[in-house]
Amino acid sequence: ITTTANGERAQKEVICVVGDGALQMTASELSSFVRYGLKVIVLVVNNQGYAVEDKIHDGDYNRLQNWNYADLADVFNGPDKGTALGLHVLESAQLGHAMRLAHSHSGSLVLIECCILAEDVSAQLMEFGPRLGAFTYR
């Protein structure tokens, strides 16, 4: 939130991109956006695990209990009937529509769950991960 030249408060657009693993460690913080009525668009990249960590060192601990991330908006709205909106994006073609809905939403938090395949990682990560893993095990 910023202050304009005439002293009025104005909110800049905030878009956050977070992985599902990171969100599971900090999800409760999103409820603050609803509580304070802050308009924030959060894109959750759901690949059902810690893809980066998995490429560095494989292990069952890199798999997550999958959540219905978009449904967290209803959880954060609670009995006070907050104004958060949750959207599911299952195909890349749906993302543009979801972003248009997010921009036009007059409430607070917009949580967009973007589902991708667990194997959907860059070639650079495929090369870098094992090298970093080997280095850390020295």
Coordinates of N, CA and C in Angstrom, one line a residue:
I1 N 0.9 -1.2 0.0 CA 0.0 0.0 0.0 C 0.9 1.2 0.0
T2 N 0.6 2.2 -0.9 CA 1.4 3.4 -0.9 C 0.4 4.6 -0.7
T3 N 1.0 5.7 -0.5 CA 0.3 7.0 -0.4 C 0.5 7.8 -1.6
T4 N -0.7 8.3 -2.1 CA -0.6 9.2 -3.3 C -0.2 10.6 -2.9
A5 N 0.0 11.4 -3.9 CA 0.4 12.8 -3.7 C -0.6 13.6 -2.8
N6 N -1.9 13.2 -3.0 CA -2.9 13.9 -2.2 C -3.2 13.2 -0.9
G7 N -2.4 12.3 -0.5 CA -2.5 11.7 0.8 C -3.4 10.4 0.9
E8 N -4.1 10.1 -0.3 CA -4.9 8.9 -0.3 C -4.1 7.6 -0.3
R9 N -4.6 6.6 0.2 CA -3.9 5.3 0.1 C -4.3 4.6 -1.1
A10 N -3.3 4.0 -1.8 CA -3.5 3.2 -3.0 C -2.7 1.9 -2.9
Q11 N -3.3 0.9 -3.4 CA -2.6 -0.4 -3.4 C -2.1 -0.8 -4.7
K12 N -0.8 -1.1 -4.8 CA -0.2 -1.6 -6.0 C -0.6 -3.1 -6.2
E13 N -0.6 -3.5 -7.5 CA -0.9 -4.9 -7.7 C 0.3 -5.8 -7.3
V14 N 0.0 -6.8 -6.5 CA 1.0 -7.8 -6.1 C 0.6 -9.1 -6.6
I15 N 1.6 -9.7 -7.3 CA 1.4 -11.1 -7.8 C 2.6 -11.9 -7.3
C16 N 2.3 -13.0 -6.6 CA 3.2 -13.9 -6.0 C 3.2 -15.2 -6.7
V17 N 4.3 -15.8 -7.0 CA 4.4 -17.2 -7.6 C 5.1 -18.0 -6.5
V18 N 4.5 -19.1 -6.1 CA 5.1 -19.9 -5.0 C 4.8 -21.4 -5.4
G19 N 5.8 -22.2 -5.0 CA 5.6 -23.7 -5.2 C 4.7 -24.3 -4.1
D20 N 4.2 -25.4 -4.4 CA 3.3 -26.1 -3.4 C 4.0 -26.4 -2.1
G21 N 5.3 -26.8 -2.2 CA 6.0 -27.2 -1.0 C 6.3 -26.0 -0.1
A22 N 6.7 -24.9 -0.7 CA 6.9 -23.6 0.1 C 5.6 -23.2 0.7
L23 N 4.5 -23.3 -0.1 CA 3.2 -22.8 0.4 C 2.8 -23.6 1.6
Q24 N 3.1 -24.9 1.6 CA 2.7 -25.7 2.8 C 3.4 -25.3 4.0
M25 N 4.5 -24.7 3.9 CA 5.2 -24.2 5.1 C 4.7 -22.8 5.6
T26 N 4.0 -22.1 4.7 CA 3.6 -20.7 5.1 C 2.2 -20.4 4.8
A27 N 1.3 -21.4 4.6 CA 0.0 -21.1 4.1 C -0.8 -20.2 5.0
S28 N -0.6 -20.3 6.3 CA -1.4 -19.5 7.2 C -1.2 -18.0 7.0
E29 N -0.1 -17.6 6.5 CA 0.2 -16.2 6.2 C -0.8 -15.6 5.2
L30 N -1.3 -16.4 4.3 CA -2.2 -16.0 3.3 C -3.5 -15.4 3.9
S31 N -3.9 -16.0 5.0 CA -5.1 -15.5 5.7 C -5.0 -14.1 6.1
S32 N -3.8 -13.5 6.3 CA -3.6 -12.1 6.6 C -4.1 -11.2 5.4
F33 N -3.9 -11.7 4.2 CA -4.4 -10.9 3.1 C -6.0 -10.8 3.1
V34 N -6.6 -11.8 3.5 CA -8.1 -11.8 3.6 C -8.5 -11.0 4.8
R35 N -7.8 -11.2 5.9 CA -8.1 -10.4 7.2 C -8.0 -8.9 7.0
Y36 N -7.0 -8.5 6.2 CA -6.8 -7.0 6.0 C -7.4 -6.5 4.7
G37 N -8.0 -7.4 4.0 CA -8.7 -7.0 2.7 C -7.7 -6.6 1.6
L38 N -6.5 -7.2 1.6 CA -5.5 -6.9 0.7 C -5.6 -7.7 -0.6
K39 N -5.6 -7.0 -1.7 CA -5.7 -7.7 -3.0 C -4.3 -8.2 -3.4
V40 N -4.2 -9.5 -3.4 CA -2.9 -10.2 -3.8 C -3.3 -11.4 -4.6
I41 N -2.6 -11.5 -5.7 CA -2.8 -12.7 -6.6 C -1.7 -13.7 -6.3
V42 N -2.0 -14.9 -5.9 CA -1.0 -15.9 -5.6 C -1.2 -17.0 -6.6
L43 N -0.1 -17.3 -7.3 CA -0.1 -18.5 -8.3 C 0.6 -19.6 -7.6
V44 N 0.0 -20.7 -7.3 CA 0.6 -21.8 -6.6 C 0.9 -22.8 -7.7
V45 N 2.2 -23.1 -7.9 CA 2.6 -24.1 -8.9 C 2.6 -25.4 -8.2
N46 N 1.6 -26.2 -8.5 CA 1.4 -27.5 -7.9 C 2.0 -28.7 -8.7
N47 N 3.1 -29.1 -8.3 CA 3.7 -30.3 -8.9 C 3.8 -31.5 -8.0
Q48 N 3.1 -31.4 -6.9 CA 3.0 -32.4 -5.8 C 4.3 -32.8 -5.2
G49 N 5.1 -31.8 -5.0 CA 6.4 -32.1 -4.3 C 7.4 -31.1 -4.4
Y50 N 8.6 -31.4 -3.9 CA 9.7 -30.5 -4.0 C 10.6 -30.9 -5.2
A51 N 10.2 -30.4 -6.4 CA 10.9 -30.8 -7.6 C 12.3 -30.5 -7.6
V52 N 12.7 -29.3 -7.1 CA 14.1 -28.9 -7.1 C 14.9 -29.9 -6.2
E53 N 14.4 -30.0 -5.0 CA 15.0 -30.9 -4.0 C 15.1 -32.3 -4.5
D54 N 14.1 -32.8 -5.2 CA 14.1 -34.1 -5.8 C 15.2 -34.4 -6.8
K55 N 15.6 -33.3 -7.5 CA 16.7 -33.5 -8.5 C 18.0 -33.4 -7.8
I56 N 18.1 -32.8 -6.6 CA 19.4 -32.8 -5.9 C 19.6 -34.1 -5.1
H57 N 18.6 -34.5 -4.4 CA 18.7 -35.8 -3.7 C 17.3 -36.4 -3.5
D58 N 17.2 -37.5 -4.2 CA 15.9 -38.2 -4.2 C 15.6 -38.8 -2.8
G59 N 14.3 -38.8 -2.6 CA 13.8 -39.3 -1.3 C 12.3 -39.1 -1.2
D60 N 11.7 -40.0 -0.4 CA 10.2 -39.9 -0.2 C 9.8 -38.6 0.4
Y61 N 10.7 -38.0 1.2 CA 10.4 -36.8 1.9 C 10.2 -35.6 0.9
N62 N 10.5 -35.8 -0.4 CA 10.3 -34.8 -1.4 C 8.9 -34.9 -2.0
R63 N 8.1 -35.9 -1.6 CA 6.7 -36.0 -2.0 C 5.8 -35.4 -0.9
L64 N 4.8 -34.7 -1.4 CA 3.9 -34.0 -0.4 C 2.5 -34.6 -0.4
Q65 N 1.8 -34.5 0.7 CA 0.4 -34.7 0.7 C -0.2 -33.6 -0.1
N66 N -0.8 -34.0 -1.2 CA -1.4 -33.0 -2.1 C -2.6 -32.3 -1.5
W67 N -2.6 -31.0 -1.5 CA -3.8 -30.2 -1.0 C -4.6 -29.7 -2.2
N68 N -5.8 -29.4 -1.9 CA -6.7 -28.6 -2.9 C -6.4 -27.2 -2.6
Y69 N -5.3 -26.6 -3.2 CA -4.8 -25.3 -2.8 C -5.8 -24.2 -3.1
A70 N -6.5 -24.3 -4.2 CA -7.5 -23.3 -4.5 C -8.6 -23.2 -3.5
D71 N -8.9 -24.4 -2.9 CA -10.0 -24.4 -1.9 C -9.6 -23.7 -0.6
L72 N -8.3 -23.4 -0.4 CA -7.9 -22.7 0.8 C -8.5 -21.3 0.9
A73 N -8.9 -20.8 -0.3 CA -9.6 -19.5 -0.2 C -10.8 -19.5 0.6
D74 N -11.6 -20.6 0.5 CA -12.8 -20.8 1.3 C -12.5 -21.0 2.8
V75 N -11.4 -21.7 3.0 CA -10.9 -21.9 4.4 C -10.6 -20.5 5.0
F76 N -9.8 -19.7 4.3 CA -9.4 -18.4 4.8 C -10.6 -17.4 4.9
N77 N -11.6 -17.6 4.1 CA -12.8 -16.7 4.2 C -13.5 -17.0 5.5
G78 N -13.5 -18.2 6.0 CA -14.1 -18.6 7.3 C -15.5 -18.1 7.5
P79 N -16.0 -18.2 8.7 CA -17.4 -17.8 9.1 C -17.6 -16.4 8.9
D80 N -16.6 -15.5 8.8 CA -16.8 -14.1 8.6 C -17.1 -13.7 7.2
K81 N -17.0 -14.7 6.3 CA -17.3 -14.5 4.9 C -16.4 -13.5 4.2
G82 N -15.1 -13.9 4.3 CA -14.1 -13.0 3.6 C -14.3 -13.0 2.1
T83 N -13.4 -12.3 1.4 CA -13.6 -12.1 0.0 C -12.6 -12.8 -0.9
A84 N -11.9 -13.8 -0.4 CA -10.9 -14.5 -1.2 C -11.6 -15.4 -2.2
L85 N -10.8 -15.6 -3.3 CA -11.3 -16.4 -4.4 C -10.3 -17.4 -4.8
G86 N -10.7 -18.6 -5.0 CA -9.8 -19.7 -5.4 C -10.1 -20.2 -6.7
L87 N -9.1 -20.4 -7.6 CA -9.3 -20.9 -8.9 C -8.4 -22.1 -9.2
H88 N -8.9 -23.1 -10.0 CA -8.0 -24.2 -10.4 C -7.7 -24.0 -11.9
V89 N -6.4 -24.2 -12.2 CA -6.0 -24.2 -13.6 C -5.3 -25.5 -13.8
L90 N -6.0 -26.3 -14.7 CA -5.5 -27.7 -15.0 C -4.7 -27.7 -16.3
E91 N -5.0 -26.7 -17.2 CA -4.3 -26.7 -18.5 C -3.8 -25.3 -18.7
S92 N -2.7 -25.1 -19.4 CA -2.1 -23.8 -19.7 C -3.1 -22.9 -20.4
A93 N -4.0 -23.4 -21.2 CA -5.0 -22.6 -21.9 C -5.9 -21.9 -20.9
Q94 N -6.1 -22.4 -19.7 CA -7.0 -21.8 -18.7 C -6.4 -20.7 -18.0
L95 N -5.1 -20.5 -18.0 CA -4.4 -19.5 -17.2 C -4.8 -18.1 -17.5
G96 N -4.9 -17.8 -18.8 CA -5.3 -16.4 -19.2 C -6.7 -16.0 -18.6
H97 N -7.6 -17.0 -18.7 CA -9.0 -16.7 -18.2 C -8.9 -16.5 -16.7
A98 N -8.1 -17.4 -16.0 CA -8.0 -17.2 -14.5 C -7.4 -15.9 -14.1
M99 N -6.4 -15.4 -14.9 CA -5.8 -14.1 -14.6 C -6.8 -13.0 -14.8
R100 N -7.6 -13.1 -15.9 CA -8.6 -12.1 -16.1 C -9.6 -12.0 -15.0
L101 N -10.0 -13.2 -14.5 CA -10.9 -13.2 -13.3 C -10.2 -12.6 -12.1
A102 N -8.9 -12.9 -11.9 CA -8.2 -12.4 -10.7 C -8.1 -10.9 -10.8
H103 N -7.8 -10.4 -12.0 CA -7.7 -8.9 -12.1 C -9.0 -8.2 -11.9
S104 N -10.1 -8.8 -12.3 CA -11.4 -8.2 -12.1 C -12.1 -8.5 -10.7
H105 N -11.5 -9.3 -9.9 CA -12.0 -9.7 -8.6 C -12.0 -8.4 -7.7
S106 N -13.1 -8.1 -7.1 CA -13.1 -6.9 -6.3 C -12.8 -7.2 -4.8
G107 N -12.6 -8.5 -4.5 CA -12.3 -8.8 -3.1 C -10.8 -8.8 -2.8
S108 N -10.4 -9.6 -1.9 CA -9.0 -9.7 -1.4 C -8.2 -10.7 -2.2
L109 N -7.6 -11.7 -1.5 CA -6.8 -12.7 -2.0 C -7.4 -13.5 -3.2
V110 N -6.6 -13.7 -4.3 CA -7.0 -14.6 -5.3 C -5.9 -15.7 -5.4
L111 N -6.3 -16.9 -5.1 CA -5.4 -18.0 -5.1 C -5.6 -18.9 -6.3
I112 N -4.6 -18.9 -7.2 CA -4.8 -19.7 -8.4 C -3.9 -20.9 -8.3
E113 N -4.5 -22.1 -8.3 CA -3.7 -23.3 -8.3 C -3.4 -23.8 -9.7
C114 N -2.1 -23.8 -10.1 CA -1.7 -24.1 -11.4 C -1.1 -25.5 -11.3
C115 N -1.8 -26.5 -11.8 CA -1.3 -27.9 -11.7 C -0.4 -28.2 -12.9
I116 N 0.8 -28.8 -12.6 CA 1.7 -29.2 -13.6 C 2.2 -30.6 -13.2
L117 N 2.8 -31.3 -14.2 CA 3.3 -32.6 -13.9 C 4.5 -32.5 -13.0
A118 N 4.7 -33.5 -12.2 CA 5.8 -33.6 -11.3 C 7.1 -33.6 -12.0
E119 N 7.1 -34.2 -13.2 CA 8.3 -34.3 -14.1 C 8.6 -33.1 -14.9
D120 N 7.8 -32.1 -14.8 CA 7.9 -30.9 -15.6 C 9.0 -30.0 -15.0
V121 N 10.2 -30.3 -15.3 CA 11.3 -29.4 -14.8 C 12.2 -29.1 -16.0
S122 N 13.0 -28.0 -15.9 CA 13.8 -27.5 -17.0 C 15.0 -28.4 -17.2
A123 N 15.6 -28.3 -18.4 CA 16.8 -29.1 -18.7 C 17.9 -28.7 -17.8
Q124 N 18.0 -27.4 -17.5 CA 19.0 -26.9 -16.6 C 19.0 -27.5 -15.2
L125 N 17.8 -27.6 -14.7 CA 17.6 -28.3 -13.4 C 18.0 -29.8 -13.5
M126 N 17.6 -30.4 -14.5 CA 18.0 -31.8 -14.7 C 19.5 -32.0 -14.7
E127 N 20.2 -31.0 -15.2 CA 21.7 -31.1 -15.2 C 22.3 -30.7 -13.9
F128 N 21.8 -29.6 -13.4 CA 22.4 -29.0 -12.2 C 22.1 -29.8 -10.9
G129 N 20.9 -30.3 -10.8 CA 20.5 -31.0 -9.6 C 21.4 -32.1 -9.2
P130 N 21.7 -33.1 -10.0 CA 22.6 -34.2 -9.7 C 24.0 -33.7 -9.3
R131 N 24.5 -32.7 -10.0 CA 25.8 -32.1 -9.8 C 25.9 -31.5 -8.4
L132 N 24.8 -30.7 -8.0 CA 24.8 -30.1 -6.7 C 24.7 -31.2 -5.6
G133 N 23.8 -32.2 -5.9 CA 23.7 -33.3 -5.0 C 25.0 -34.0 -4.7
A134 N 25.8 -34.3 -5.8 CA 27.1 -35.0 -5.6 C 28.0 -34.1 -4.8
F135 N 28.0 -32.8 -5.0 CA 28.8 -31.9 -4.3 C 28.5 -31.9 -2.8
T136 N 27.2 -31.9 -2.5 CA 26.8 -31.8 -1.0 C 27.1 -33.1 -0.3
Y137 N 27.2 -34.2 -1.0 CA 27.5 -35.5 -0.4 C 29.0 -35.8 -0.2
R138 N 29.9 -34.8 -0.7 CA 31.3 -35.1 -0.6 C 31.7 -35.0 0.9

